[in-house]
Phi, psi and omega in degrees: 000115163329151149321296190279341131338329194263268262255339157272359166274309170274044200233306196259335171265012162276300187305314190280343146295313168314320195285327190288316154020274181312319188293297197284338172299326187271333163294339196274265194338330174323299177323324179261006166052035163229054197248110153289099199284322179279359166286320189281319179295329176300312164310311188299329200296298214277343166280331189279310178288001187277331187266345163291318212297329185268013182069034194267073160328321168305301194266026243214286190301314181289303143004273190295005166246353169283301188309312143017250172317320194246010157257358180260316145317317147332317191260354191109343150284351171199146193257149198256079215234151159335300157347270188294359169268313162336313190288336196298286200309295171312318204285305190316312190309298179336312162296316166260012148295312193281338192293302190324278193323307188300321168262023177247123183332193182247171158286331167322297170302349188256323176280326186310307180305323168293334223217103183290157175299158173278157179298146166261115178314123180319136169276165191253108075122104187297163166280121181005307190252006133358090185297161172265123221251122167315129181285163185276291190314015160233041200020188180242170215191133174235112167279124165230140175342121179273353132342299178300279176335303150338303157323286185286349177270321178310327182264353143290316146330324228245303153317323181285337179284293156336314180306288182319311173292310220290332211280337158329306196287316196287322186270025163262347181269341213248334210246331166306299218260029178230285185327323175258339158294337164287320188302315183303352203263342213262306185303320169323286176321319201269325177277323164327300174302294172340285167302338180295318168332312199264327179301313182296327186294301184302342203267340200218055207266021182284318179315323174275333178102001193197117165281009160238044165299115157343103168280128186271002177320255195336306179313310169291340168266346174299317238251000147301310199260351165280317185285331179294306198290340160304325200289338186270328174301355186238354187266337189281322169296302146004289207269003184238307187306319174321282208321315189319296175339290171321296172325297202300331210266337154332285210282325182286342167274334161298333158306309180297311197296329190274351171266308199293299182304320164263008170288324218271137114251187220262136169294350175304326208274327214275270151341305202294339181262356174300302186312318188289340188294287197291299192314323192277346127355259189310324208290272180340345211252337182102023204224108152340027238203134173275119175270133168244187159231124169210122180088030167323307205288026208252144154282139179202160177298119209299333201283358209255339201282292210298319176273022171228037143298266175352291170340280199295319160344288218306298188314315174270011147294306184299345198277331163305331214237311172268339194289266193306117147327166165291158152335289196289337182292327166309299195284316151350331192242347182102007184239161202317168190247000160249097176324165179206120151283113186252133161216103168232151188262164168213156148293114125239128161084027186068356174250166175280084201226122209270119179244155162218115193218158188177137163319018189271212189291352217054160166315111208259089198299339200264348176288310180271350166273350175256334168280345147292343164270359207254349173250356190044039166274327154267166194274136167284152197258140177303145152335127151111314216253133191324140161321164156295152166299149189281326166315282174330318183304298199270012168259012180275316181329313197261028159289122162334095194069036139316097178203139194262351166305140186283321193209195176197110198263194195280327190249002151318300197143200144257021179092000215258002184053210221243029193282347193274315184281003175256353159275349159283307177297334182269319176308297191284046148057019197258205184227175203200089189236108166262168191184148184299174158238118180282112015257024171201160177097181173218164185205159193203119180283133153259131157223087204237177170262189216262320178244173203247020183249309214238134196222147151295138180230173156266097182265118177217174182240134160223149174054057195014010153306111185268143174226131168290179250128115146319089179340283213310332187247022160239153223271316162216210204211138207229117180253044165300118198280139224293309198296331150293345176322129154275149174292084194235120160072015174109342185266137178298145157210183200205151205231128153207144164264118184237114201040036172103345178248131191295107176244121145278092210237138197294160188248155190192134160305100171316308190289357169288339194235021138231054169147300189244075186319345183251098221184090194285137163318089178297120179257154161198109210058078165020084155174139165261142186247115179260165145229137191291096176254178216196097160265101190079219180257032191235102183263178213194122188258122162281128193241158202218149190265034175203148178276162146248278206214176153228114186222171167271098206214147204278120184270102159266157225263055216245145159248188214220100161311115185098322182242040205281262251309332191277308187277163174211013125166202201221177171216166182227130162292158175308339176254033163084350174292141180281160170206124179276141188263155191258170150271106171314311185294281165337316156293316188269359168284330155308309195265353156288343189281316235268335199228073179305290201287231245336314190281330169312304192288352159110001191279151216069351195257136169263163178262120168281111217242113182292335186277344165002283162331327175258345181286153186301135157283164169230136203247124185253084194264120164247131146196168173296305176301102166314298180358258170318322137347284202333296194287319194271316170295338191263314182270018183238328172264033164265334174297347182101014184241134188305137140233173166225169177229130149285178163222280223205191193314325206269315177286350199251323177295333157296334181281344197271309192278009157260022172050357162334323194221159178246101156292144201261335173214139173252124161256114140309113127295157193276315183252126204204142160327165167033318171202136188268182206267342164308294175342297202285325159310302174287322175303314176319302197272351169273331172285144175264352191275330202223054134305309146331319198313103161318139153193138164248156174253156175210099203222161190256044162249100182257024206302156133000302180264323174311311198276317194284339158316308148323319200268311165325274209287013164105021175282164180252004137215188186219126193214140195254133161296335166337293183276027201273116170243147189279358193266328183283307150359274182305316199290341180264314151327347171286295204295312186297326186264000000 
C-alpha cells in the first residue's frame, strides 16, 4: 500500500468515526424533537464524499442511502419514527463493520508476515524438445493496428460525448421531481383548506340548501394517496437514475485511463532521433550547436506527438539557420563558440507545452516590420512614430508565407516560414507564442492538449449564439460593474491586477469579433460579465451575455464560413445544435489587427516576468472533509505547490484577511458549515483586497443552476465530484493560475 493510502485511509477512519458519533448522539436526542436534521444530512452528505475520496464504494453506497433518507426528512416525506431510527442505527453499524474489515490486514497478509512461504525446488532444465514457454513474469504482448487503436479511443471519446448529453435527462428528471415536491407542498395546503371547508359545511348544511350534497372527502382522499405514491415512484426512480448515471460514468472513465494509458505514448517514439537530425545539420552547415532533449520521457497521445513531428522539425531547423550565429560572429559578442539548441517537453497547466529555444541573435523586429510591410500586413510608419508593440510584431511570423529568410537552402527549409507549425497547432485546438530569451536568443511555445479529441471548453452565449472557449487560455471569469468601465480612445476599458501589475485592459464585445461589428457591450443589472483570455503577455475581457458551463466535450476539426481565422473546430450540444469553438489567440490577434493604436499603445500588455512561472503557488483548499483535505493536499504539493487548510467558509476568510500568507487560489467545497462555499465566493468577490483572488469550487452538486450560479458569482471554475479526477484537478488549476 502507498504512503498516501495510508495516510487517507487513516484520515477517513478518524473522519469517519467523528461523523457516526455524531450521527447517533442526534439520533438519542430525536424523541425530544431536538435532533439538527441539517447537520445530520451534512455528515452524511460528507461521509459518502470522504468514502469516494478513498475508493470505498460500499461504504460509498450505505452513506448515499443515509443522505437519502434524511433528505426525504428534510422535505417531509418521511418521519423520523422509531422504525426509521432503528434502520438508521443498522445502516451506522454497517458502516463501520466494512470500515473495521477494509482496514484490518487480511489473514493472507498476517501469514506472509508471520511466516515465510516454503522454498519451491528449483525445476528441472526443460528438454531439448521442449516447446518453449512464455515467462509469465515478462506479459504478454499484442500487436494491434494503430488504426484500431485510433478507432477504439474515438469511440470512447464519442460514448463519453454521448454520456455527458445523457446528463441533460438527469437534471430534467431531478427538476420534475422538485416541480412535483412543490405540487405535493401546494396540495397539502390546498387539502388542509378543503377539509376545514367540509367541516364548516357539515356543521351548517342549511348554508348549502341541501343535506344531501355529494361528499367529496374519498374523492380527495383517492387522489391525495396517488399523488404520494406517484411522489415515491419518482423520487425512487430519481435516486436510482442518479446512482446508474454515477456507475455508468464511472465505469466508462475507467475504460477511457486503461485506453489512454495504451494510446498514450512516450515523446521519446516521436522526438528522440532530432537532436542527431539537427546536429547533423548544423555539422553540415559548418556550425557547432549542442542539441539538448529534456522531457523526451513525457506521455502524450501518439496522433498529437505526429502531428508536431514536422512543426517542431521546422522550428530547430529555424533556431539553426536564423537563430545561431557563425563562429566567429559568437565570439565577437563574447559567447560561447558553441551554440546551444533546447527542446523541451512539459505538462503544465494540464497541457502539453513543447518549448524550442536557443543562444543565437534573437528575434530580429526591424527584419520583421519591413517584411510585414512589403506584404502588406502593416501600414508604413511616419518619421518619428514610435514602432509596433513587440508582440504585435512577433505575432506576424506565423502569417502565411511570412518568412524572414534572405533565400532558401538545405538548412533554411523550403521557405513556407512558421505558418505550418501554427495551423498544426490550431488543429490540436492549441497555441503557438514565440518571445525573446534574456540576454540572447529565442524561444517558441507549442501549447497544445495531451490527446487531440476531447478538449475543456468554457461554454457561454453572445448575441443568442452559443460559443466553446478553450479552458487552458483563460485567465478568470470577470462580473464588472458598467459604471465603472473606463475610457481610452473612445473604447471601453477595465484596471485589473495581473501578476502584480494595474493593466489596463480593453473590454470587447465578444460578438463584434465574431459577425457582428457594431455589437454594444451586453449588461445585466448594470455590470457586464467577461472572461479574461490571455495570449502570451497581452490580455483582453470578452465580454459576453452568459456563463453556461465548463465541460470536457469532444471537438470536431469542422471549419465555419466567415470565421475559419477564429474557429478551430466546433461541438454538438444536447439539442444537436453546433457551437463553434473559438481560438483565444486568434481572438486577441484580431482584435489587435483592428485596434492597431490601441494595441501600439500598449493596452492589454503585461510585462513578462520568466520567473513568474517558477515561484511555488500557494493554494488555500477549504472543506469539511479531513479526507477530502487530505487527498487534495497530497496531490497539489506533489505538484510543487504550498498549500493551506480550512474546514469551512469562516476559517478560510480569516486565513485570507490576515495576510499571514499570500494566497495565489482558493478550491471550496460548496457544502459546508457556518458559511458554504457560495457564501464564502461572495465574501470573496465583495472584499476589494481579495476580489482578484481566483476560485474554484468544487461540489457534488452538479445541477445546472448550481454551476451558473457559481459561474455568476465570479467563480473561475466549477468541478462536480462525481467527476473528480486528479488529472481534471491539476488541469484547471493550470489553467486558472
Amino acid at each position: 500500500m502507498t504512503d498516501i493510502r495510508k495516510q487517507l485511509l487513516a484520515a477517513f477512519e478518524a473522519e469517519h468515526r467523528e461523523h457516526l458519533q455524531a450521527i447517533r448522539t442526534a439520533l438519542d436526542h430525536a424523541a425530544g424533537g431536538e435532533i439538527d436534521l441539517t447537520d445530520v444530512f451534512r455528515r452524511a452528505h460528507s461521509l459518502k464524499g470522504a468514502a469516494r475520496a478513498v475508493d470505498l464504494p460500499a461504504v460509498e453506497e450505505v452513506a448515499h442511502q443515509l443522505e437519502s433518507l434524511f433528505s426525504q426528512v428534510l422535505d417531509g416525506q418521511q418521519s423520523l419514527d422509531e422504525p426509521t431510527i432503528a434502520n438508521v442505527r443498522l445502516n451506522l453499524d454497517l458502516i463501520e463493520d466494512l470500515v473495521a474489515n477494509i482496514l484490518k490486514p487480511t489473514e493472507r497478509e498476517t501469514a506472509s508476515v508471520s511466516k515465510p512461504a516454503p522454498l519451491e525446488p528449483e525445476p528441472a532444465a526443460p528438454k531439448a524438445d521442449a516447446p518453449a514457454h512464455t515467462d509469465a513474469g515478462t506479459g504478454a504482448y499484442l500487436r494491434v493496428a494503430t488504426g484500431l487503436m485510433e478507432e477504439l479511443s474515438d469511440s470512447m471519446h464519442q460514448l463519453l460525448a454521448e454520456l455527458q448529453t445523457n446528463e441533460g435527462i438527469d437534471d430534467t428528471l431531478r427538476q420534475i421531481e422538485l416541480e412535483i415536491r412543490g405540487l405535493r407542498r401546494s396540495w397539502d395546503q390546498l387539502h388542509a383548506q378543503v377539509n376545514t371547508l367540509g367541516s364548516a359545511t357539515q356543521r351548517t348544511p342549511q348554508a348549502n340548501g341541501s343535506r344531501n350534497s355529494p361528499s367529496f372527502a374519498p374523492r380527495l382522499r383517492d387522489f391525495d394517496q396517488g399523488l404520494k405514491a406517484l411522489f415515491r415512484r419518482l423520487s425512487a426512480l430519481s435516486r436510482d437514475r442518479r446512482q446508474s448515471s454515477w456507475s455508468i460514468d464511472q465505469a466508462a472513465r475507467l475504460v477511457r485511463d486503461n485506453i489512454d494509458r495504451v494510446s498514450l505514448v512516450s515523446a521519446e517514439t516521436v522526438f528522440g532521433g532530432f537532436g542527431h537530425m539537427v546536429r547533423e545539420i548544423a555539422r553540415k552547415a559548418g556550425r557547432d550547436v549542442n542539441v539538448r532533449s529534456i522531457g523526451l520521457d513525457i506521455q502524450a497521445d501518439r496522433q498529437v506527438l505526429q502531428a508536431l513531428k514536422d512543426p517542431v522539425m521546422h522550428l530547430l531547423r529555424n533556431a539553426v539557420s536564423h537563430g545561431i550565429e557563425p563562429p566567429d560572429e559568437r565570439f565577437a559578442k563574447g559567447k560561447a563558440e558553441r551554440a546551444e539548441v533546447t527542446l523541451e517537453l512539459a505538462s503544465r497547466g494540464g497541457r502539453l507545452v513543447i518549448t524550442v529555444r536557443d543562444d543565437g541573435r534573437g528575434p530580429n523586429l526591424a527584419r520583421i516590420e519591413d517584411v510585414a510591410i512589403e506584404r502588406g500586413l502593416l501600414q508604413p510608419r511616419a518619421a518619428g512614430h514610435p514602432p509596433p508593440m513587440m508582440d504585435q510584431l512577433l505575432s506576424l511570423v506565423f502569417a502565411p508565407g511570412f518568412s524572414t529568410a534572405d533565400g532558401v537552402d538545405r538548412l533554411s527549409g523550403r521557405g513556407m516560414g512558421l505558418s505550418v507549425v501554427a495551423e498544426a497547432a490550431r488543429k490540436l485546438q492549441g497555441s503557438v507564442l514565440m518571445r525573446p530569451r534574456y540576454p540572447h536568443g529565442t524561444e517558441i511555445l507549442l501549447n497544445v492538449p495531451f490527446t487531440a479529441a476531447r478538449q475543456p471548453l468554457l461554454l457561454l452565449e453572445a448575441e443568442e449564439r452559443m460559443f466553446g472557449l478553450p479552458s487552458h487560455a483563460v485567465v478568470r471569469l470577470l462580473r464588472l460593474p458598467a459604471d465603472t468601465l473606463e475610457s481610452v480612445e473612445g473604447r471601453p476599458t477595465t484596471r485589473i491586477e495581473i501578476g502584480g501589475q494595474d493593466v489596463i485592459v480593453p473590454v470587447v464585445a465578444l460578438a463584434a469579433l465574431t459577425g457582428s461589428p457594431n455589437a454594444p457591450l451586453p449588461t445585466e443589472a448594470g455590470h457586464v460579465k467577461a472572461v479574461l483570455v490571455r495570449h502570451g503577455s497581452r490580455t483582453c475581457a470578452l465580454a459576453v451575455n452568459m456563463f453556461h458551463d465548463v465541460r470536457t466535450m469532444l471537438v470536431s476539426d469542422i471549419q465555419a464560413v466567415g470565421l475559419n481565422d477564429l474557429v478551430s473546430g466546433t461541438v454538438l450540444l444536447e439539442n444537436e445544435m453546433p457551437a463553434l469553438v473559438l481560438s483565444p489567440d486568434k481572438l486577441i490577434e484580431h482584435w489587435v489587427k483592428n485596434e492597431g493604436s490601441l494595441a501600439a499603445g500598449g493596452l492589454g500588455l503585461a510585462r513578462w516576468n520568466p520567473e513568474e512561472e517558477r515561484r511555488a503557488r500557494t493554494i488555500l483548499v477549504v472543506d469539511d472533509s479531513i479526507t477530502t483535505r487530505t487527498l487534495e493536499k497530497s496531490i497539489l504539493e506533489a505538484q510543487g505547490y504550498e498549500v493551506l487548510l480550512s474546514v469551512d467558509g469562516i476559517d478560510a476568510l480569516h486565513v485570507l484577511r490576515s495576510g499571514e500568507a499570500i494566497v495565489d487560489l482558493v478550491i471550496a467545497d460548496v457544502e459546508m458549515p457556518r458559511m458554504d462555499g457560495f457564501g464564502l465566493l461572495q465574501a470573496v468577490k465583495n472584499d476589494p483586497r481579495l476580489s482578484t483572488l481566483p476560485v474554484i469550487l468544487m461540489t457534488s452538486r452538479a445541477d445546472p443552476e448550481d454551476v451558473r450560479k457559481g459561474l455568476d458569482l465570479g467563480a473561475s471554475a466549477y468541478i462536480t465530484k462525481q467527476k473528480f479526477d486528479q488529472r481534471e484537478l491539476l488541469a484547471t488549476i493550470g489553467q486558472v493560475l
